[in-house]
Amino acid sequence: MQSSTPDPVAVIGASGALGFGLTIRLARAGVPIVIGSRDAARAQETAQRAAALVPDGSFGGHDNAGAVREAGTVILSVPFRNQSETLTNLREALAPGQLLIDATVPLAAAVSGKATRMLGVWQGSAAQQAQEMVPEGVRVVSALHTVSAASLADLEHPLTQDVLVCGDSRADKREAAGVIELIDGLRCVDCGRLEMARTTEALTALLISVNSRYKAHAGIRLTSLPDSLWA
Ligand SMILES: NC(=O)c1ccc[n+]([C@@H]2O[C@H](COP(=O)([O-])OP(=O)(O)OC[C@H]3O[C@@H](n4cnc5c(N)ncnc54)[C@H](OP(=O)(O)O)[C@@H]3O)[C@@H](O)[C@H]2O)c1
């Protein structure tokens, strides 16, 4: 049977730590990546940096709006203080039917506070803020908060961890899991509705605290779950 190429994924914030790690891991899994940046030249430069690490990968680079227009799935990986500005700027580019995977964590560090403290978000979580800001018909799923950028960026580092996925539609979560699980070693777990993102986002602060104590890049692994999580 001929294996088909996965659909392209746009990564907004791919020049940053988490976005770049996701970019090279997904590209290594055969996913064509459209890199988005506020600056198209930085997107091109990031594409070159990624291609040097994953020579077989497929990388394009555009400004954020251009990247979003080229993919059905968009990963949003920007600091919390820039999430709303980024989504405002993408309002014309995002289209109904697109899937937005939001990885934003409302850490106090985003406003010069501690990375181990969470900011209160009026809507409940960064993901719910994203849901409120995207055009109608754009499907928002929350994921990837507990995966460390450093682990992703080290392609020699085996990943064996869970990705906690929240969203109001089981089908959307399954679709997001289908993309994320292309990365070897990541298992997606359905954690419930989007409002549960308030809890999963907060786990990043916990992991930063743990990792600073043990000088590690620990992730999360849930135990005693069934073998098949998305049937
Ligand atoms: N780092 C991790 O291990 C990790 C793990 C889980 C979740 N997260 C969350 O994922 C998100 C991204 O984290 P990160 O560590 O990758 O962040 P980062 O490296 O600081 O920034 C990511 C990208 O955001 C873009 N950006 C958009 N507006 C910006 C502005 N006004 N100022 C600065 N950058 C801006 C930049 O891309 P352009 O300049 O190209 O536009 C930047 O490269 C955050 O919400 C974070 O809490 C991070």
mmCIF file of C-alpha atoms in Angstrom, residues 104-188:
data_model
loop_
_atom_site.group_PDB
_atom_site.id
_atom_site.type_symbol
_atom_site.label_atom_id
_atom_site.label_comp_id
_atom_site.label_asym_id
_atom_site.label_seq_id
_atom_site.Cartn_x
_atom_site.Cartn_y
_atom_site.Cartn_z
ATOM 1 C CA THR A 104 0.063 28.863 25.002
ATOM 2 C CA VAL A 105 0.695 28.880 28.752
ATOM 3 C CA PRO A 106 -0.316 31.920 30.811
ATOM 4 C CA LEU A 107 2.825 31.984 32.919
ATOM 5 C CA ALA A 108 3.628 34.982 35.051
ATOM 6 C CA ALA A 109 7.034 35.033 33.301
ATOM 7 C CA ALA A 110 5.203 36.457 30.283
ATOM 8 C CA VAL A 111 4.772 39.682 32.264
ATOM 9 C CA SER A 112 8.111 39.665 34.110
ATOM 10 C CA GLY A 113 6.919 37.404 36.929
ATOM 11 C CA LYS A 114 8.001 33.897 37.898
ATOM 12 C CA ALA A 115 7.787 31.014 35.432
ATOM 13 C CA THR A 116 6.433 28.845 38.226
ATOM 14 C CA ARG A 117 3.368 31.036 38.720
ATOM 15 C CA MET A 118 0.268 31.151 36.591
ATOM 16 C CA LEU A 119 -1.566 34.250 35.488
ATOM 17 C CA GLY A 120 -5.311 34.426 35.916
ATOM 18 C CA VAL A 121 -7.062 34.537 32.545
ATOM 19 C CA TRP A 122 -10.523 36.070 32.448
ATOM 20 C CA GLN A 123 -11.844 33.362 30.123
ATOM 21 C CA GLY A 124 -10.426 30.588 32.344
ATOM 22 C CA SER A 125 -7.410 29.558 30.283
ATOM 23 C CA ALA A 126 -5.269 30.661 27.358
ATOM 24 C CA ALA A 127 -7.055 28.097 25.190
ATOM 25 C CA GLN A 128 -10.471 29.537 26.052
ATOM 26 C CA GLN A 129 -9.160 32.997 25.274
ATOM 27 C CA ALA A 130 -8.039 31.651 21.894
ATOM 28 C CA GLN A 131 -11.460 30.101 21.295
ATOM 29 C CA GLU A 132 -13.085 33.444 22.005
ATOM 30 C CA MET A 133 -10.794 35.270 19.590
ATOM 31 C CA VAL A 134 -10.770 33.052 16.496
ATOM 32 C CA PRO A 135 -13.355 33.516 13.750
ATOM 33 C CA GLU A 136 -16.458 31.362 14.013
ATOM 34 C CA GLY A 137 -15.905 27.869 12.664
ATOM 35 C CA VAL A 138 -12.233 27.662 13.637
ATOM 36 C CA ARG A 139 -11.870 24.663 15.916
ATOM 37 C CA VAL A 140 -9.635 25.135 18.972
ATOM 38 C CA VAL A 141 -7.905 22.301 20.787
ATOM 39 C CA SER A 142 -5.478 22.769 23.680
ATOM 40 C CA ALA A 143 -2.348 20.589 23.802
ATOM 41 C CA LEU A 144 1.415 20.266 24.135
ATOM 42 C CA HIS A 145 1.927 22.289 27.335
ATOM 43 C CA THR A 146 3.850 19.580 29.159
ATOM 44 C CA VAL A 147 6.296 18.743 26.359
ATOM 45 C CA SER A 148 9.597 20.506 26.831
ATOM 46 C CA ALA A 149 11.051 22.421 23.930
ATOM 47 C CA ALA A 150 14.543 21.199 24.833
ATOM 48 C CA SER A 151 13.487 17.540 24.575
ATOM 49 C CA LEU A 152 11.871 18.139 21.202
ATOM 50 C CA ALA A 153 14.867 20.029 19.848
ATOM 51 C CA ASP A 154 17.277 17.236 20.714
ATOM 52 C CA LEU A 155 16.430 14.806 17.942
ATOM 53 C CA GLU A 156 18.569 12.115 19.578
ATOM 54 C CA HIS A 157 16.454 12.300 22.734
ATOM 55 C CA PRO A 158 13.737 9.606 22.755
ATOM 56 C CA LEU A 159 10.345 10.929 23.835
ATOM 57 C CA THR A 160 8.114 8.707 25.975
ATOM 58 C CA GLN A 161 5.415 10.934 27.317
ATOM 59 C CA ASP A 162 1.808 11.978 27.153
ATOM 60 C CA VAL A 163 0.276 15.037 25.565
ATOM 61 C CA LEU A 164 -2.793 16.247 27.428
ATOM 62 C CA VAL A 165 -5.468 17.281 24.946
ATOM 63 C CA CYS A 166 -8.533 19.367 25.800
ATOM 64 C CA GLY A 167 -11.338 20.516 23.543
ATOM 65 C CA ASP A 168 -15.089 20.677 23.215
ATOM 66 C CA SER A 169 -15.264 18.241 20.287
ATOM 67 C CA ARG A 170 -14.013 14.663 20.484
ATOM 68 C CA ALA A 171 -13.529 14.622 16.697
ATOM 69 C CA ASP A 172 -11.342 17.733 16.826
ATOM 70 C CA LYS A 173 -9.252 16.274 19.635
ATOM 71 C CA ARG A 174 -8.831 13.052 17.668
ATOM 72 C CA GLU A 175 -7.720 15.046 14.639
ATOM 73 C CA ALA A 176 -5.172 16.957 16.717
ATOM 74 C CA ALA A 177 -3.964 13.696 18.251
ATOM 75 C CA GLY A 178 -3.559 12.270 14.751
ATOM 76 C CA VAL A 179 -1.072 15.037 13.961
ATOM 77 C CA ILE A 180 0.753 15.130 17.314
ATOM 78 C CA GLU A 181 1.144 11.347 17.538
ATOM 79 C CA LEU A 182 3.063 11.373 14.275
ATOM 80 C CA ILE A 183 5.926 12.460 16.543
ATOM 81 C CA ASP A 184 7.524 9.265 17.751
ATOM 82 C CA GLY A 185 7.026 8.717 21.492
ATOM 83 C CA LEU A 186 4.143 11.116 22.078
ATOM 84 C CA ARG A 187 0.810 9.646 23.184
ATOM 85 C CA CYS A 188 -2.225 11.912 23.306
#
